[in-house]
Amino acid sequence: MSGAALVSAPLVGVLALQGDVREHVAALTAAGARAQPVRRPAELAEVDGLVVPGGESTTMAKLAARFGMLAPLRAAVRAGLPVYGSCAGMIMLADTVLDAPADQETIGGLDVTVRRNAFGRQVDSFETEVVIAGLDGPPVHAVFIRAPWVEEAGPGVEVLGRVEGGPADGKIVAVRQGRLVATSFHPELTGDPRVHALFVELVRAARARDLSSDGAGAGVGGGGGELLRE
Amino acid sequence: MTQHASESTETTPGTGTQRVKRGMAEQLKGGVIMDVVTPEQARIAEDAGAVAVMALERVPADIRAQGGIARMSDPDMIESIIGAVSIPVMAKARIGHFVEAQVLQALGVDYIDESEVLTPADEAHHIAKSAFTVPFVCGATDLGEALRRIAEGAAMIRSKGEAGTGNVVEATRHMRQIRGDIKRLSTLDETELFVAAKELRAPHDLVVEVARRGALPVVLFTAGGIATPADAAMMMQLGAQGVFVGSGIFKSGDPAQRAAAIVQATTFFDDPQVIAKVSRGLGEPMVGINVSTLPESERYATRGW
């Protein structure tokens, strides 16, 4: 493995089937990554990490299935590709989704049950402050748009943030499991790069680890959390 | 007497902000919003991959054919569509009809289209949209009109096109006009921007913002006459960030297949191979109207000011 590959900025894809792709590309760039849209399996194969953006999860799931992306995405997650999902992206990463059409497929990999549109309709969309574990500085200003929440998290899932106060007090809105990160809210809309920086750091650490383990690849889950704490 | 929006009784802090209104439109980008008149059509649209549906009683082609005054839809009908799908539901209010907008907000629609497709209720004023919790999308034919709507609180803009014609020519004109107006602004200096604001009849601060960003401060979709996957892809290549399809889907021979094809062509708008593939075997498109033969009084794009 070349030294140049280790020091260069990681290449992070943004799944560009539908949604606020441009905002994630900008946020990733601000967080020190190289970013590019990903719509095809060949583009997915090039990246060190992937963001599944905000958008409409039913639309993304259907387009992913129709264009042969669902199987490669699932395989990539199993092989240890770091993935961060915001809002619709959280739904796409969840193993179980509530309040979705019966046939809605997800990439899966994150051992959580997520409820779609959990906070209500658009008139209930809101912004508030959320404390995110592992982030320095003030709480994150979080924008929730017809957002999901995590109804149940499996034993291997680390809860990174909850809503404080209001009708949804205590609901889980940020999680991590190994190399998968998900938030109910949209850090890409506020100009605060800290959540993306956390993910880019995870991508960097995962890449370093995969390269040093002789290209054997990481096991499913488990590695990313430890890497971040190293 | 500036507050037309009804006061919400239990307000969660941070709802109805400019950021959540504009941010909602950001989530729709790259997607297709489809006109539907029944819960069954709404489900077909959702199955096809629509990012949202527009609930209305008659699609524009029927409004055109049947004439009369076109108004907000029956609340029962809107509620039945809200109940049928999990994707966002939009609905139309007449231009200037702030009470129709209050009703739609109370029904829980996710976005209101203050639309020229319905018969205007006010010949001078649009709805003061900032005061509402629900966000609004408005039509525009040029940059000045778009900025006037944004100043009133619109959180999303769509080109007007000429709805219900199945003819993309007016949507093309409006997309090119808006894009051209934005390009021109970016060449002007500080002094010239004051004159540009006067000429555009738009607030100076918004004109300066557009000149600096080289884009509108809100999401820009296209609408009015899109009938084929290639129409949708052309609008995306002209700078639209997403597509409204009205009569084009449910006035065609095979709505489910056409809807799915337009969704796919919107995502892969820059890939002619994909557009060719999805354009095959779609059956009859809607018949369409030659816009140049439409009398001025039957053109919807001239409604709104």
Coordinates of C-alpha atoms in Angstrom, one line a residue:
Chain A
M1 CA 0.0 0.0 0.0
S2 CA 1.4 3.4 -1.0
G3 CA 2.0 6.1 1.5
A4 CA 0.2 8.6 -0.8
A5 CA -3.0 6.6 -0.5
L6 CA -2.8 6.8 3.2
V7 CA -2.4 10.5 3.5
S8 CA -4.7 11.7 0.7
A9 CA -8.2 12.8 1.7
P10 CA -10.6 9.9 1.7
L11 CA -13.1 9.7 -1.2
V12 CA -16.7 9.7 0.2
G13 CA -19.6 9.1 -2.1
V14 CA -23.1 10.6 -1.8
L15 CA -25.9 8.3 -3.0
A16 CA -27.4 10.5 -5.7
L17 CA -30.6 8.7 -6.7
Q18 CA -32.7 11.5 -5.1
G19 CA -32.4 14.0 -2.2
D20 CA -30.2 16.8 -0.9
V21 CA -27.0 15.5 -2.5
R22 CA -25.3 18.8 -3.2
E23 CA -25.5 19.9 0.5
H24 CA -23.8 16.6 1.6
V25 CA -21.1 17.0 -1.0
A26 CA -20.5 20.5 0.3
A27 CA -20.5 19.4 4.0
L28 CA -18.1 16.5 3.3
T29 CA -15.7 18.8 1.4
A30 CA -15.8 21.3 4.4
A31 CA -15.0 18.3 6.6
G32 CA -11.8 17.5 4.6
A33 CA -13.0 14.7 2.4
R34 CA -13.2 14.4 -1.4
A35 CA -16.8 13.9 -2.3
Q36 CA -18.6 12.6 -5.4
P37 CA -22.1 11.6 -6.3
V38 CA -22.7 7.8 -6.6
R39 CA -25.5 6.4 -8.8
R40 CA -24.0 3.3 -10.2
P41 CA -22.3 0.1 -8.8
A42 CA -19.0 1.0 -10.5
E43 CA -19.1 4.4 -8.8
L44 CA -19.8 2.8 -5.4
A45 CA -16.8 0.5 -5.8
E46 CA -14.5 3.6 -6.0
V47 CA -15.4 5.2 -2.6
D48 CA -13.9 4.8 0.9
G49 CA -17.2 5.7 2.5
L50 CA -20.8 6.6 1.6
V51 CA -23.4 9.1 2.7
V52 CA -27.1 8.3 2.1
P53 CA -28.6 11.7 2.0
G54 CA -31.9 13.2 3.1
G55 CA -34.8 12.8 0.7
E56 CA -37.7 10.5 0.2
S57 CA -36.8 7.0 1.3
T58 CA -39.5 5.3 -0.7
T59 CA -38.2 6.9 -3.9
M60 CA -34.6 6.1 -3.1
A61 CA -35.4 2.5 -2.3
K62 CA -37.3 2.0 -5.6
L63 CA -34.6 3.6 -7.7
A64 CA -31.9 1.6 -5.9
A65 CA -33.8 -1.6 -6.7
R66 CA -34.6 -0.7 -10.3
F67 CA -31.0 0.3 -11.1
G68 CA -29.3 -2.7 -9.5
M69 CA -27.9 -0.7 -6.6
L70 CA -29.5 -2.4 -3.6
A71 CA -27.5 -5.6 -3.8
P72 CA -24.1 -3.8 -4.2
L73 CA -25.1 -1.5 -1.3
R74 CA -25.9 -4.4 1.0
A75 CA -22.7 -6.1 0.0
A76 CA -20.7 -3.0 0.6
V77 CA -22.2 -2.5 4.1
R78 CA -21.5 -6.2 4.9
A79 CA -17.9 -5.8 3.7
G80 CA -17.4 -2.9 6.1
L81 CA -17.9 0.2 4.0
P82 CA -18.5 3.1 6.4
V83 CA -21.9 4.6 5.7
Y84 CA -23.6 7.7 7.2
G85 CA -27.3 8.2 6.7
S86 CA -29.3 11.4 7.5
C87 CA -33.1 11.3 7.7
A88 CA -34.1 9.2 4.7
G89 CA -30.6 7.7 4.9
M90 CA -31.3 6.6 8.5
I91 CA -34.4 4.7 7.2
M92 CA -32.3 3.2 4.3
L93 CA -29.8 1.8 6.8
A94 CA -32.3 0.5 9.3
D95 CA -33.0 -3.3 9.6
T96 CA -36.7 -2.6 10.4
V97 CA -38.9 0.3 9.3
L98 CA -42.3 1.2 10.8
D99 CA -45.0 3.2 9.0
A100 CA -43.7 2.4 5.6
P101 CA -45.3 0.9 2.5
A102 CA -45.4 -2.9 3.0
D103 CA -42.9 -3.5 0.2
Q104 CA -40.3 -0.8 1.2
E105 CA -36.9 -2.3 1.0
T106 CA -33.8 -0.9 2.8
I107 CA -30.1 -1.4 2.6
G108 CA -30.1 -2.5 6.3
G109 CA -27.1 -3.3 8.5
L110 CA -28.1 -1.1 11.4
D111 CA -29.7 -3.1 14.1
V112 CA -32.5 -0.6 14.8
T113 CA -36.2 -0.2 14.3
V114 CA -36.9 3.2 12.8
R115 CA -40.3 4.9 12.6
R116 CA -40.9 7.0 9.5
N117 CA -42.3 10.5 9.8
A118 CA -42.3 9.9 13.5
F119 CA -42.5 13.6 14.5
G120 CA -45.5 14.2 12.3
R121 CA -46.2 16.0 9.0
Q122 CA -44.3 19.0 7.6
V123 CA -46.1 21.5 9.9
D124 CA -44.5 19.6 12.8
S125 CA -41.0 19.9 11.3
F126 CA -38.7 21.8 13.6
E127 CA -35.2 22.8 14.7
T128 CA -33.6 22.4 18.1
E129 CA -30.3 21.7 19.9
V130 CA -29.1 18.2 20.3
V131 CA -26.1 17.0 22.3
I132 CA -24.1 14.5 20.3
A133 CA -21.8 12.1 22.1
G134 CA -18.2 12.5 21.0
L135 CA -18.5 16.0 19.5
D136 CA -16.7 18.9 21.1
G137 CA -18.2 22.3 21.5
P138 CA -21.8 23.4 21.8
P139 CA -24.8 21.1 21.0
V140 CA -25.6 20.5 17.3
H141 CA -28.3 22.7 15.9
A142 CA -30.5 20.0 14.4
V143 CA -33.1 20.4 11.7
F144 CA -35.8 17.7 11.7
I145 CA -37.9 17.5 8.5
R146 CA -40.7 14.9 8.5
A147 CA -38.0 13.1 10.4
P148 CA -37.8 9.5 11.6
W149 CA -36.7 8.5 15.0
V150 CA -35.2 5.3 16.4
E151 CA -37.8 3.4 18.2
E152 CA -35.6 0.4 19.3
A153 CA -31.9 0.0 19.2
G154 CA -30.1 -3.4 19.3
P155 CA -27.4 -4.2 21.9
G156 CA -24.6 -3.3 19.6
V157 CA -25.9 0.1 18.8
E158 CA -24.5 3.1 20.5
V159 CA -26.9 6.0 21.1
L160 CA -25.2 9.3 20.2
G161 CA -28.1 11.7 20.7
R162 CA -31.6 12.2 21.9
V163 CA -34.2 14.9 21.7
E164 CA -34.5 16.9 24.9
G165 CA -37.8 18.4 26.0
G166 CA -41.0 18.9 24.0
P167 CA -43.4 16.1 23.0
A168 CA -40.6 13.9 21.7
D169 CA -38.5 14.1 24.8
G170 CA -35.9 11.3 25.0
K171 CA -36.4 10.0 21.5
I172 CA -33.2 8.6 19.9
V173 CA -32.1 10.7 16.9
A174 CA -28.4 9.8 16.4
V175 CA -26.8 6.3 16.5
R176 CA -23.7 4.4 15.6
Q177 CA -23.0 0.8 15.1
G178 CA -19.5 -0.1 14.0
R179 CA -19.0 1.7 10.7
L180 CA -22.6 2.8 10.3
V181 CA -23.7 6.2 11.6
A182 CA -27.3 7.6 11.3
T183 CA -29.1 10.8 12.3
S184 CA -32.8 11.7 12.1
F185 CA -31.8 15.3 11.4
H186 CA -30.0 17.2 8.6
P187 CA -26.5 18.5 9.6
E188 CA -26.0 19.2 5.9
L189 CA -28.5 22.1 6.1
T190 CA -26.9 24.2 8.9
G191 CA -23.3 24.8 7.8
D192 CA -21.9 23.0 11.0
P193 CA -19.4 20.4 9.6
R194 CA -18.9 18.5 12.9
V195 CA -21.2 15.5 12.3
H196 CA -19.6 15.1 8.8
A197 CA -16.2 15.5 10.3
L198 CA -16.9 12.7 12.8
F199 CA -17.9 10.5 9.9
V200 CA -14.9 11.4 7.7
E201 CA -12.7 10.6 10.7
L202 CA -14.4 7.2 10.8
V203 CA -13.8 6.7 7.1
R204 CA -10.1 7.7 7.5
A205 CA -9.6 5.3 10.4
A206 CA -11.4 2.4 8.6
R207 CA -9.3 2.9 5.5
A208 CA -6.1 2.9 7.5
R209 CA -7.1 -0.2 9.3
D210 CA -8.2 -2.0 6.1
L211 CA -4.9 -1.1 4.4
S212 CA -2.8 -2.2 7.3
S213 CA -4.7 -5.5 7.6
D214 CA -3.3 -6.5 4.2
G215 CA -6.4 -5.7 2.3
A216 CA -8.3 -8.4 4.1
G217 CA -11.1 -6.0 4.9
A218 CA -12.9 -5.4 8.1
G219 CA -15.4 -7.7 9.7
V220 CA -19.0 -6.7 9.8
G221 CA -19.5 -3.8 12.2
G222 CA -17.6 -3.5 15.4
G223 CA -14.5 -1.9 14.1
G224 CA -15.4 1.7 13.6
G225 CA -16.4 2.6 17.1
E226 CA -13.1 1.4 18.5
L227 CA -11.2 3.1 15.8
L228 CA -12.7 6.4 16.7
R229 CA -11.6 6.0 20.2
E230 CA -8.0 5.2 19.4
Chain B
M1 CA -53.8 43.2 9.7
T2 CA -50.7 41.5 8.3
Q3 CA -51.1 38.1 9.9
H4 CA -53.4 36.0 7.8
A5 CA -52.1 32.6 9.1
S6 CA -54.2 31.1 11.9
E7 CA -52.3 31.0 15.2
S8 CA -51.3 27.5 16.2
T9 CA -52.6 26.6 19.7
E10 CA -49.7 24.3 20.9
T11 CA -46.6 25.5 19.1
T12 CA -43.5 23.4 19.3
P13 CA -40.5 25.8 19.4
G14 CA -38.7 25.9 16.1
T15 CA -41.6 24.8 13.8
G16 CA -42.4 26.8 10.6
T17 CA -39.0 28.4 10.4
Q18 CA -37.6 29.5 7.0
R19 CA -35.0 26.7 7.4
V20 CA -37.5 23.8 7.8
K21 CA -39.6 25.2 5.0
R22 CA -36.8 25.6 2.5
G23 CA -35.1 22.5 3.8
M24 CA -38.2 20.4 3.1
A25 CA -37.9 21.4 -0.6
E26 CA -34.2 20.4 -0.5
Q27 CA -35.3 16.9 0.4
L28 CA -37.5 16.7 -2.8
K29 CA -34.7 17.5 -5.1
G30 CA -34.0 15.1 -8.0
G31 CA -37.6 13.9 -7.6
V32 CA -41.0 14.0 -9.4
I33 CA -44.1 15.4 -7.8
M34 CA -47.3 14.1 -9.5
D35 CA -50.8 15.4 -9.7
V36 CA -53.4 12.9 -8.4
V37 CA -57.2 13.2 -8.1
T38 CA -57.9 9.9 -6.2
P39 CA -56.3 7.8 -3.4
E40 CA -55.8 5.1 -6.1
Q41 CA -53.8 7.5 -8.2
A42 CA -51.8 8.6 -5.2
R43 CA -50.8 5.0 -4.5
I44 CA -49.8 4.5 -8.1
A45 CA -47.7 7.6 -7.9
E46 CA -46.0 6.4 -4.6
D47 CA -45.4 3.0 -6.1
A48 CA -43.8 4.6 -9.1
G49 CA -41.3 6.5 -6.9
A50 CA -42.9 10.0 -6.7
V51 CA -41.3 12.1 -4.0
A52 CA -44.7 13.8 -3.3
V53 CA -48.2 14.0 -4.7
M54 CA -50.3 17.1 -5.5
A55 CA -53.9 16.4 -4.4
L56 CA -56.4 18.1 -6.6
E57 CA -60.0 17.6 -7.9
R58 CA -59.2 18.0 -11.6
V59 CA -55.9 17.8 -13.4
P60 CA -55.1 21.0 -15.4
A61 CA -56.1 19.4 -18.7
D62 CA -59.6 18.8 -17.3
I63 CA -59.8 22.3 -15.8
R64 CA -59.0 23.6 -19.2
A65 CA -61.5 21.4 -21.0
Q66 CA -64.4 21.9 -18.5
G67 CA -63.8 25.6 -17.8
G68 CA -65.5 27.4 -14.9
I69 CA -63.9 28.5 -11.6
A70 CA -61.2 26.2 -10.4
R71 CA -60.9 26.2 -6.6
M72 CA -59.2 24.5 -3.7
S73 CA -60.2 20.8 -3.5
D74 CA -62.7 19.3 -1.2
P75 CA -61.1 18.6 2.3
D76 CA -62.5 15.1 2.3
M77 CA -60.7 14.3 -0.9
I78 CA -57.5 15.8 0.4
E79 CA -57.7 13.8 3.6
S80 CA -58.4 10.6 1.7
I81 CA -55.2 11.1 -0.2
I82 CA -53.2 12.0 2.9
G83 CA -54.5 8.8 4.4
A84 CA -53.5 6.7 1.3
V85 CA -49.8 7.4 1.1
S86 CA -46.8 7.9 3.3
I87 CA -45.0 10.4 1.0
P88 CA -45.6 14.2 1.4
V89 CA -49.0 15.5 0.1
M90 CA -49.2 19.0 -1.5
A91 CA -52.4 20.8 -2.4
K92 CA -53.3 24.0 -4.4
A93 CA -54.8 27.2 -3.1
R94 CA -55.9 30.0 -5.5
I95 CA -53.6 33.0 -5.9
G96 CA -54.3 35.4 -3.0
H97 CA -56.8 33.1 -1.3
F98 CA -55.3 33.1 2.2
V99 CA -58.3 31.4 3.7
E100 CA -58.0 28.4 1.4
A101 CA -54.3 28.3 2.6
Q102 CA -55.4 28.4 6.2
V103 CA -57.8 25.4 5.5
L104 CA -55.0 23.4 3.8
Q105 CA -52.6 24.1 6.7
A106 CA -55.3 22.9 9.1
L107 CA -55.8 19.7 7.1
G108 CA -52.1 18.9 7.5
V109 CA -50.9 19.2 3.9
D110 CA -47.1 19.3 3.7
Y111 CA -46.8 22.0 1.1
I112 CA -49.2 24.5 -0.5
D113 CA -49.0 25.4 -4.2
E114 CA -50.3 29.0 -4.6
S115 CA -51.2 28.1 -8.2
E116 CA -52.1 29.9 -11.4
V117 CA -53.8 26.7 -12.5
L118 CA -56.7 27.6 -10.2
T119 CA -58.7 30.8 -10.8
P120 CA -57.0 33.7 -9.0
A121 CA -58.9 35.0 -6.0
D122 CA -57.1 38.4 -5.9
E123 CA -56.0 40.4 -8.9
A124 CA -53.3 42.4 -7.0
H125 CA -52.0 40.4 -4.0
H126 CA -50.5 37.0 -3.4
I127 CA -50.8 35.3 -0.1
A128 CA -48.5 36.7 2.7
K129 CA -46.8 33.3 3.1
S130 CA -44.2 33.9 5.8
A131 CA -46.8 33.9 8.5
F132 CA -47.8 30.3 7.8
T133 CA -46.2 27.2 9.4
V134 CA -46.8 25.2 6.2
P135 CA -44.4 26.0 3.4
F136 CA -45.4 27.3 0.0
V137 CA -44.3 26.7 -3.6
C138 CA -45.2 29.4 -6.3
G139 CA -44.9 29.5 -10.0
A140 CA -42.7 32.0 -11.9
T141 CA -42.0 32.9 -15.5
D142 CA -38.8 35.0 -14.8
L143 CA -36.4 35.9 -12.0
G144 CA -38.3 39.0 -10.9
E145 CA -41.5 37.1 -10.4
A146 CA -39.6 34.3 -8.5
L147 CA -38.0 36.9 -6.2
R148 CA -41.3 38.6 -5.5
R149 CA -42.8 35.3 -4.4
I150 CA -39.7 34.5 -2.3
A151 CA -40.0 37.9 -0.6
E152 CA -43.7 37.0 0.3
G153 CA -42.4 33.8 1.9
A154 CA -42.4 31.2 -0.9
A155 CA -39.9 28.4 0.2
M156 CA -39.7 26.8 -3.3
I157 CA -40.2 28.0 -6.9
R158 CA -41.4 26.2 -9.9
S159 CA -41.4 27.4 -13.5
K160 CA -45.0 28.0 -14.6
G161 CA -44.9 26.5 -18.0
E162 CA -48.4 26.1 -19.5
A163 CA -50.2 23.6 -17.4
G164 CA -52.6 21.1 -18.9
T165 CA -51.2 21.3 -22.5
G166 CA -48.8 18.4 -22.5
N167 CA -46.5 20.9 -24.4
V168 CA -43.1 21.6 -22.8
V169 CA -42.4 24.8 -24.8
E170 CA -43.5 27.3 -22.1
A171 CA -41.6 25.4 -19.4
T172 CA -38.5 25.6 -21.6
R173 CA -39.1 29.3 -22.1
H174 CA -39.4 30.0 -18.3
M175 CA -36.5 27.8 -17.3
R176 CA -34.3 29.5 -19.9
Q177 CA -35.6 33.0 -18.8
I178 CA -34.9 32.4 -15.1
R179 CA -31.5 30.9 -15.8
G180 CA -30.6 33.7 -18.1
D181 CA -31.7 36.3 -15.7
I182 CA -29.6 34.8 -12.9
K183 CA -26.5 34.6 -15.2
R184 CA -26.9 38.2 -16.2
L185 CA -27.1 39.3 -12.5
S186 CA -23.8 37.6 -11.8
T187 CA -22.1 39.9 -14.3
L188 CA -23.3 43.1 -12.7
D189 CA -21.4 45.3 -10.2
E190 CA -22.7 46.7 -7.0
T191 CA -24.0 49.9 -8.6
E192 CA -25.7 48.1 -11.4
L193 CA -27.5 45.7 -9.0
F194 CA -29.6 48.6 -7.7
V195 CA -30.9 49.2 -11.2
A196 CA -31.4 45.5 -11.7
A197 CA -33.5 45.3 -8.6
K198 CA -35.7 48.2 -10.0
E199 CA -36.0 46.5 -13.4
L200 CA -36.7 43.1 -11.9
R201 CA -39.2 44.7 -9.5
A202 CA -37.7 42.6 -6.7
P203 CA -36.2 43.4 -3.3
H204 CA -32.6 44.6 -3.6
D205 CA -31.3 42.2 -0.9
L206 CA -32.6 39.2 -2.7
V207 CA -31.1 40.5 -6.0
V208 CA -27.7 40.8 -4.3
E209 CA -28.0 37.3 -2.8
V210 CA -28.8 35.8 -6.2
A211 CA -26.0 37.7 -7.8
R212 CA -23.6 36.4 -5.2
R213 CA -24.7 32.8 -5.2
G214 CA -25.5 32.4 -8.9
A215 CA -28.7 30.6 -7.9
L216 CA -32.0 31.2 -6.3
P217 CA -32.0 31.1 -2.4
V218 CA -34.7 28.3 -2.7
V219 CA -35.1 25.1 -4.7
L220 CA -36.2 25.5 -8.3
F221 CA -38.4 22.9 -9.9
T222 CA -40.1 22.9 -13.3
A223 CA -43.7 22.5 -14.2
G224 CA -46.3 23.0 -16.9
G225 CA -46.5 20.7 -19.9
I226 CA -44.0 17.9 -19.0
A227 CA -45.4 14.7 -20.6
T228 CA -42.5 12.4 -21.4
P229 CA -39.3 11.1 -19.7
A230 CA -37.3 13.1 -22.2
D231 CA -39.2 16.3 -21.3
A232 CA -38.3 15.8 -17.6
A233 CA -34.7 15.1 -18.4
M234 CA -34.5 18.2 -20.7
M235 CA -35.8 20.4 -17.9
M236 CA -33.2 18.9 -15.5
Q237 CA -30.5 19.7 -18.0
L238 CA -31.8 23.2 -18.2
G239 CA -31.2 23.6 -14.5
A240 CA -34.4 22.4 -12.8
Q241 CA -33.8 20.6 -9.5
G242 CA -36.9 18.4 -9.9
V243 CA -40.1 18.1 -11.8
F244 CA -43.9 18.6 -11.3
V245 CA -46.0 16.4 -13.7
G246 CA -49.6 17.3 -13.8
S247 CA -51.9 15.9 -16.5
G248 CA -49.0 14.2 -18.3
I249 CA -49.2 11.0 -16.2
F250 CA -52.9 10.2 -15.6
K251 CA -54.0 11.5 -19.0
S252 CA -51.7 9.0 -20.7
G253 CA -52.3 5.4 -21.8
D254 CA -50.3 3.6 -19.1
P255 CA -50.0 5.9 -16.1
A256 CA -48.0 3.5 -13.8
Q257 CA -45.4 2.8 -16.4
R258 CA -45.1 6.4 -17.5
A259 CA -44.8 7.6 -13.9
A260 CA -42.0 5.2 -13.2
A261 CA -40.2 6.1 -16.4
I262 CA -40.4 9.9 -15.7
V263 CA -39.0 9.2 -12.2
Q264 CA -36.0 7.2 -13.6
A265 CA -35.4 9.8 -16.4
T266 CA -35.3 12.6 -13.7
T267 CA -32.6 10.8 -11.7
F268 CA -30.5 9.8 -14.8
F269 CA -31.3 13.1 -16.7
D270 CA -27.8 13.2 -18.1
D271 CA -27.7 9.6 -19.4
P272 CA -29.4 9.2 -22.8
Q273 CA -29.0 5.4 -22.6
V274 CA -31.2 5.3 -19.5
I275 CA -33.7 7.8 -21.0
A276 CA -33.9 5.7 -24.2
K277 CA -34.5 2.5 -22.2
V278 CA -37.3 3.9 -20.0
S279 CA -39.0 5.7 -23.0
R280 CA -39.8 2.4 -24.8
G281 CA -43.3 1.0 -24.9
L282 CA -45.0 3.6 -22.7
G283 CA -48.2 3.7 -24.8
E284 CA -50.0 6.9 -25.8
P285 CA -48.8 10.1 -24.2
M286 CA -51.5 12.7 -23.4
V287 CA -52.7 14.4 -26.6
G288 CA -51.5 17.9 -26.0
I289 CA -52.3 21.4 -27.1
N290 CA -50.3 23.7 -29.4
V291 CA -49.7 26.6 -27.1
S292 CA -49.4 29.2 -29.9
T293 CA -53.1 28.6 -30.8
L294 CA -54.2 29.2 -27.2
P295 CA -56.0 32.5 -26.8
E296 CA -54.3 34.9 -24.2
S297 CA -57.3 34.5 -21.9
E298 CA -56.7 30.8 -21.6
R299 CA -53.1 31.0 -20.7
Y300 CA -52.5 30.3 -17.0
A301 CA -48.9 31.5 -17.0
T302 CA -50.1 35.2 -17.2
R303 CA -52.0 34.8 -13.9
G304 CA -50.0 36.1 -11.0
W305 CA -47.9 39.3 -10.9

